[in-house]
Amino acid sequence: MQLLDGKYVSEKLKIEIATEAAQILAETGRKPHLVAVLVGHDGGSETYVASKIKNCEAVGFKSTLVRYEGDVTEEELLKKVEELNADPDIDGIIVQLPLPKHIDPEKVTEKIDYRKDVDGFHPVNLGRMQRNLPSFIPATPFGITLMLKEYGIDTAGKHCVVVGRSNIVGSPMSILMARNTYPGNCTVTICHSRTPSIKDFTLQADILIVAIGKKNFITADMVKPGAVIIDVGMNRETSTVTKSGFKLFGDVDFENVAPKASWITPVPGGVGLMTIIGLLKNTLASAKKEVYK
Ligand code: NAP
């Protein structure tokens, strides 16, 4: 078994991103600029946004945090998005999900100019991704493809089973693995909560990607020997042992699955660190007008 080491890959790619950001600054006098919009005080969202801002600063990007209380109206939020769309100094806009119940996330997602949609959630970007056209790719699936590339994992002709079909992870991941490119060219099966006998499918997986949010859901008896295992799950439990006061678990029972796998991502230290790289790379590409002129 070998580790797909998110810490190693993300540190390496951050250096490359920082070098490019410095070049942009030298040539144009400006830094790639990401704006994050945060509504309310959800603990997880606060942590994710803080990490995105910190990482932007670390690679030499400009970042701006726009905060709203949880009672902001949908209208006000949409107006703000329009304002950010029109600001030529901004390369990327993300609105942290989940949003309070009175705000329709689809409306907000579609309001973001797709040319600044560095989360890659806008239907234009999803459609273009599916057709293998230049687009912003959702950060977590993008990060996973970068990791597969870094380790030279062979994907063509493999059976990839994706467990979970969310708009931000499972669904775009399945599209990427089926595309006629590298990484890709897999035969893809998508499993979800209505799939009976998931084990029948996971046992066939040469590449198993799990994003459901259930601690240790994938056990050793569900895995084919020699499989590549990508664990997206981030399940927080309070802990008296760690400094942060919580401990993170994946969707895969790492201890028992790892000995059967050829490659596996740890949690923490795997996919989570790659997600931020996906976002930074999208923002950089936007600043360089690589995706849209
Ligand atoms: P989500 O929107 O809640 O979607 C979960 C998916 O899993 C759904 O498609 C659901 O099926 C499926 N599912 C739930 N229980 C299942 C079961 N028992 N058997 C089979 N399928 C089941 O979650 P998400 O946003 O994709 O996130 C999934 C996990 O990844 C979470 O732990 C999240 O924290 C983590 N995550 C990590 C990162 C990272 O950077 N590492 C990024 C994003 C998310 P239905 O569609 O039928 O309901």
Coordinates of C-alpha atoms and ligand atoms in Angstrom, one line a residue:
M1 CA 0.0 0.0 0.0
Q2 CA 1.2 3.5 -0.8
L3 CA -0.2 6.8 0.4
L4 CA -1.6 9.4 -1.9
D5 CA -0.1 12.2 0.2
G6 CA -2.2 15.4 0.0
K7 CA 0.3 17.3 2.2
Y8 CA 3.2 16.6 -0.1
V9 CA 1.3 17.2 -3.4
S10 CA -0.4 20.4 -2.1
E11 CA 2.8 21.9 -0.8
K12 CA 4.5 21.2 -4.1
L13 CA 1.7 22.7 -6.1
K14 CA 1.4 25.7 -3.8
I15 CA 5.0 26.6 -4.6
E16 CA 4.3 26.5 -8.4
I17 CA 1.1 28.6 -7.9
A18 CA 3.1 31.2 -5.8
T19 CA 5.7 31.4 -8.5
E20 CA 3.1 32.1 -11.1
A21 CA 1.3 34.7 -8.9
A22 CA 4.6 36.5 -8.4
Q23 CA 5.1 36.5 -12.2
I24 CA 1.7 38.0 -12.7
L25 CA 2.4 40.7 -10.1
A26 CA 5.7 41.5 -11.8
E27 CA 4.2 41.8 -15.2
T28 CA 0.9 43.5 -14.5
G29 CA 1.2 45.0 -11.0
R30 CA -1.8 43.1 -9.7
K31 CA -2.4 40.0 -7.7
P32 CA -5.0 37.3 -8.5
H33 CA -8.0 38.3 -6.4
L34 CA -10.5 35.9 -4.8
V35 CA -13.6 37.2 -3.0
A36 CA -15.3 34.8 -0.5
V37 CA -18.9 35.6 0.6
L38 CA -19.8 34.1 4.0
V39 CA -23.4 34.2 5.3
G40 CA -24.1 33.4 9.0
H41 CA -21.8 31.6 11.5
D42 CA -21.8 27.9 10.6
G43 CA -18.7 26.5 12.3
G44 CA -17.6 24.4 9.3
S45 CA -18.1 27.2 6.9
E46 CA -16.1 29.6 9.1
T47 CA -13.2 27.1 9.1
Y48 CA -13.3 26.5 5.4
V49 CA -13.4 30.2 4.5
A50 CA -10.6 31.1 6.9
S51 CA -8.5 28.4 5.4
K52 CA -9.2 29.6 1.8
I53 CA -8.3 33.2 2.8
K54 CA -5.1 32.0 4.6
N55 CA -4.0 29.9 1.6
C56 CA -4.6 32.8 -0.8
E57 CA -2.4 35.0 1.2
A58 CA 0.3 32.3 1.4
V59 CA 0.6 32.0 -2.4
G60 CA 0.5 35.8 -2.9
F61 CA -3.1 36.3 -4.0
K62 CA -5.3 39.1 -2.8
S63 CA -8.4 37.9 -0.9
T64 CA -11.5 39.7 0.4
L65 CA -14.0 38.3 2.8
V66 CA -17.6 39.7 2.5
R67 CA -19.6 38.8 5.6
Y68 CA -23.3 38.8 6.1
E69 CA -25.4 37.8 9.1
G70 CA -27.7 34.9 8.6
D71 CA -30.8 37.1 8.2
V72 CA -29.5 38.8 5.0
T73 CA -32.2 38.8 2.3
E74 CA -31.8 36.8 -0.9
E75 CA -32.2 40.1 -2.8
E76 CA -29.4 41.8 -1.0
L77 CA -27.1 38.8 -1.5
L78 CA -27.9 38.7 -5.2
K79 CA -27.2 42.4 -5.5
K80 CA -23.8 42.0 -3.9
V81 CA -23.0 39.2 -6.4
E82 CA -23.9 41.4 -9.3
E83 CA -21.6 44.1 -7.8
L84 CA -18.7 41.6 -7.5
N85 CA -19.4 40.4 -11.1
A86 CA -19.0 43.9 -12.4
D87 CA -15.8 44.7 -10.5
P88 CA -12.8 44.3 -12.9
D89 CA -10.4 43.9 -10.0
I90 CA -12.0 40.5 -9.0
D91 CA -11.0 37.3 -10.7
G92 CA -12.9 34.8 -8.6
I93 CA -16.1 34.8 -6.5
I94 CA -17.2 32.0 -4.1
V95 CA -20.3 32.0 -2.0
Q96 CA -19.7 29.5 0.8
L97 CA -22.4 26.8 1.1
P98 CA -24.7 25.9 2.8
L99 CA -26.8 29.1 2.8
P100 CA -29.6 29.8 5.2
K101 CA -32.9 28.1 4.2
H102 CA -34.6 31.4 3.0
I103 CA -31.9 31.8 0.3
D104 CA -32.0 29.6 -2.9
P105 CA -28.5 28.3 -3.5
E106 CA -29.3 27.7 -7.2
K107 CA -30.2 31.3 -7.7
V108 CA -27.0 32.5 -6.1
T109 CA -24.9 30.0 -8.0
E110 CA -26.4 31.1 -11.3
K111 CA -26.0 34.8 -10.5
I112 CA -22.3 34.5 -10.3
D113 CA -20.7 35.4 -13.6
Y114 CA -19.5 32.0 -14.9
R115 CA -16.2 33.6 -15.9
K116 CA -15.5 34.3 -12.2
D117 CA -17.1 31.1 -10.9
V118 CA -13.9 29.5 -9.5
D119 CA -16.0 27.0 -7.5
G120 CA -17.1 25.6 -10.9
F121 CA -20.7 25.2 -9.7
H122 CA -22.4 27.3 -12.5
P123 CA -24.3 25.3 -15.0
V124 CA -22.2 26.8 -17.8
N125 CA -19.0 25.5 -16.2
L126 CA -20.5 22.1 -15.5
G127 CA -21.8 21.8 -19.1
R128 CA -18.5 22.8 -20.5
M129 CA -16.6 20.4 -18.2
Q130 CA -18.9 17.5 -19.4
R131 CA -18.0 18.4 -23.0
N132 CA -14.3 18.6 -22.2
L133 CA -14.1 22.3 -23.0
P134 CA -12.1 24.8 -21.0
S135 CA -14.0 25.5 -17.7
F136 CA -13.6 25.9 -14.0
I137 CA -13.8 22.5 -12.5
P138 CA -15.3 22.1 -9.0
A139 CA -12.4 22.3 -6.5
T140 CA -12.6 18.9 -4.8
P141 CA -12.9 16.7 -8.0
F142 CA -10.2 19.0 -9.6
G143 CA -7.9 18.4 -6.6
I144 CA -8.4 14.7 -6.9
T145 CA -7.5 14.7 -10.6
L146 CA -4.3 16.6 -9.7
M147 CA -3.4 14.1 -7.1
L148 CA -4.0 11.1 -9.5
K149 CA -1.8 12.9 -12.1
E150 CA 1.0 13.6 -9.6
Y151 CA 1.3 9.9 -8.7
G152 CA 0.8 8.8 -12.3
I153 CA -2.1 6.6 -11.4
D154 CA -3.3 4.6 -14.5
T155 CA -7.0 5.3 -15.1
A156 CA -7.7 4.3 -18.7
G157 CA -9.9 1.3 -19.0
K158 CA -10.4 1.0 -15.2
H159 CA -13.7 0.6 -13.5
C160 CA -14.2 3.7 -11.3
V161 CA -16.9 3.5 -8.7
V162 CA -18.0 6.8 -7.2
V163 CA -20.1 6.6 -4.0
G164 CA -22.1 9.8 -3.6
R165 CA -23.7 12.0 -6.3
S166 CA -23.6 15.5 -4.8
N167 CA -23.4 18.5 -7.1
I168 CA -20.0 19.5 -5.6
V169 CA -18.2 16.2 -5.4
G170 CA -19.7 12.9 -6.6
S171 CA -21.5 14.0 -9.7
P172 CA -18.7 16.1 -11.2
M173 CA -16.1 13.5 -10.2
S174 CA -18.0 10.8 -12.1
I175 CA -18.1 13.1 -15.2
L176 CA -14.3 13.7 -15.0
M177 CA -13.4 10.1 -14.6
A178 CA -15.5 9.2 -17.7
R179 CA -14.1 11.9 -20.0
N180 CA -11.8 11.0 -22.8
T181 CA -8.7 12.5 -21.2
Y182 CA -6.2 11.8 -18.4
P183 CA -7.1 11.2 -15.7
G184 CA -10.3 9.6 -17.1
N185 CA -11.3 7.1 -19.7
C186 CA -12.8 5.0 -16.9
T187 CA -16.0 3.0 -17.0
V188 CA -17.9 4.8 -14.2
T189 CA -20.5 3.5 -11.8
I190 CA -22.3 6.0 -9.5
C191 CA -23.8 4.7 -6.3
H192 CA -26.0 6.7 -3.9
S193 CA -28.4 6.2 -1.0
R194 CA -30.9 4.4 -3.3
T195 CA -28.3 1.9 -4.5
P196 CA -29.1 -1.6 -3.1
S197 CA -26.1 -3.8 -2.1
I198 CA -23.5 -1.1 -2.6
K199 CA -20.8 -3.8 -1.8
D200 CA -21.6 -5.6 -5.1
F201 CA -20.4 -2.4 -6.9
T202 CA -17.5 -1.3 -4.7
L203 CA -16.0 -4.8 -4.9
Q204 CA -15.7 -4.3 -8.7
A205 CA -13.9 -1.0 -8.3
D206 CA -10.3 -0.6 -9.6
I207 CA -10.7 3.0 -8.4
L208 CA -13.1 3.7 -5.6
I209 CA -14.0 7.4 -4.8
V210 CA -16.2 7.8 -1.7
A211 CA -18.0 11.1 -0.8
I212 CA -21.0 10.5 1.3
G213 CA -20.2 11.9 4.8
K214 CA -20.5 8.6 6.8
K215 CA -17.6 7.7 9.1
N216 CA -15.9 4.4 8.2
F217 CA -18.7 3.4 5.8
I218 CA -16.4 1.5 3.4
T219 CA -15.0 -1.5 5.2
A220 CA -12.3 -3.9 4.1
D221 CA -14.8 -6.6 2.9
M222 CA -16.2 -4.0 0.4
V223 CA -12.9 -3.4 -1.4
K224 CA -11.2 -5.3 -4.2
P225 CA -7.5 -6.2 -3.5
G226 CA -5.2 -3.7 -5.2
A227 CA -7.8 -0.9 -5.6
V228 CA -7.0 2.8 -5.6
I229 CA -9.0 4.4 -2.8
I230 CA -9.9 8.1 -2.6
D231 CA -11.6 9.1 0.6
V232 CA -13.4 12.5 0.4
G233 CA -15.3 12.2 3.6
M234 CA -14.7 14.7 6.4
N235 CA -16.6 13.6 9.4
R236 CA -15.9 15.6 12.5
E237 CA -16.2 14.2 16.0
T238 CA -15.4 16.1 19.2
S239 CA -12.3 14.9 20.9
T240 CA -10.6 15.6 24.2
V241 CA -7.3 14.4 22.9
T242 CA -6.7 16.9 20.0
K243 CA -5.7 20.6 20.4
S244 CA -8.5 21.7 18.1
G245 CA -11.2 19.8 20.1
F246 CA -12.2 17.6 17.3
K247 CA -11.0 14.7 15.3
L248 CA -11.6 14.1 11.6
F249 CA -12.6 10.7 10.1
G250 CA -13.1 9.7 6.5
D251 CA -15.8 7.7 4.9
V252 CA -13.3 4.8 4.6
D253 CA -12.2 2.5 7.5
F254 CA -8.5 3.4 6.7
E255 CA -6.9 1.1 9.2
N256 CA -8.5 -2.1 7.8
V257 CA -8.9 -1.0 4.1
A258 CA -5.3 0.4 3.6
P259 CA -3.6 -3.1 3.7
K260 CA -5.8 -4.2 0.8
A261 CA -5.3 -1.1 -1.3
S262 CA -2.6 -0.3 -3.8
W263 CA -3.0 3.5 -3.1
I264 CA -5.1 5.3 -0.6
T265 CA -5.7 8.9 0.7
P266 CA -5.5 9.4 4.4
V267 CA -8.0 11.6 6.3
P268 CA -6.8 14.1 7.3
G269 CA -3.9 14.8 5.0
G270 CA -5.5 13.7 1.7
V271 CA -8.3 15.2 -0.4
G272 CA -9.0 18.1 1.9
L273 CA -5.7 19.7 1.2
M274 CA -6.1 19.2 -2.5
T275 CA -9.5 20.9 -2.6
I276 CA -7.8 24.3 -1.7
I277 CA -5.3 23.7 -4.6
G278 CA -8.2 23.2 -7.0
L279 CA -9.6 26.6 -5.9
L280 CA -6.2 28.4 -6.1
K281 CA -5.6 26.9 -9.6
N282 CA -9.0 28.1 -10.8
T283 CA -8.4 31.6 -9.4
L284 CA -5.0 31.7 -11.0
A285 CA -6.4 30.5 -14.4
S286 CA -9.1 33.2 -14.1
A287 CA -6.4 35.9 -13.5
K288 CA -4.5 34.7 -16.5
K289 CA -7.7 34.6 -18.6
E290 CA -6.8 31.0 -19.5
V291 CA -10.3 29.7 -19.3
Y292 CA -12.3 32.6 -20.6
K293 CA -10.8 35.6 -22.5
Ligands
NAP1 P1 -23.8 15.5 0.3 O1 -24.2 16.6 -0.5 O2 -24.5 15.3 1.7 O3 -24.1 14.2 -0.5 C1 -23.9 12.9 0.0 C2 -24.1 11.9 -1.1 O4 -23.9 10.6 -0.5 C3 -25.5 11.9 -1.7 O5 -25.4 11.7 -3.1 C4 -26.2 10.7 -1.0 O6 -27.1 10.0 -1.7 C5 -25.0 9.8 -0.7 N1 -25.2 8.9 0.4 C6 -25.5 9.3 1.7 N2 -25.6 8.2 2.5 C7 -25.4 7.1 1.7 C8 -25.4 5.7 1.9 N3 -25.6 5.2 3.1 N4 -25.1 4.9 0.9 C9 -24.8 5.4 -0.3 N5 -24.8 6.8 -0.6 C10 -25.1 7.6 0.4 O7 -22.3 15.4 0.6 P2 -21.0 16.1 -0.1 O8 -21.1 17.5 0.0 O9 -20.8 15.4 -1.4 O10 -19.9 15.6 0.9 C11 -19.6 14.2 1.2 C12 -18.5 14.1 2.2 O11 -17.4 14.7 1.7 C13 -18.8 14.9 3.5 O12 -18.2 14.2 4.6 C14 -18.1 16.2 3.3 O13 -17.7 16.8 4.5 C15 -16.9 15.7 2.5 N6 -16.3 16.8 1.7 C16 -15.0 16.9 1.7 C17 -14.4 17.8 0.9 C18 -12.9 17.8 1.0 O14 -12.3 18.8 0.6 N7 -12.2 16.8 1.5 C19 -15.1 18.6 0.1 C20 -16.5 18.5 0.0 C21 -17.1 17.5 0.8 P3 -28.5 10.7 -2.2 O15 -28.1 11.6 -3.4 O16 -29.3 9.6 -2.7 O17 -29.0 11.5 -1.0

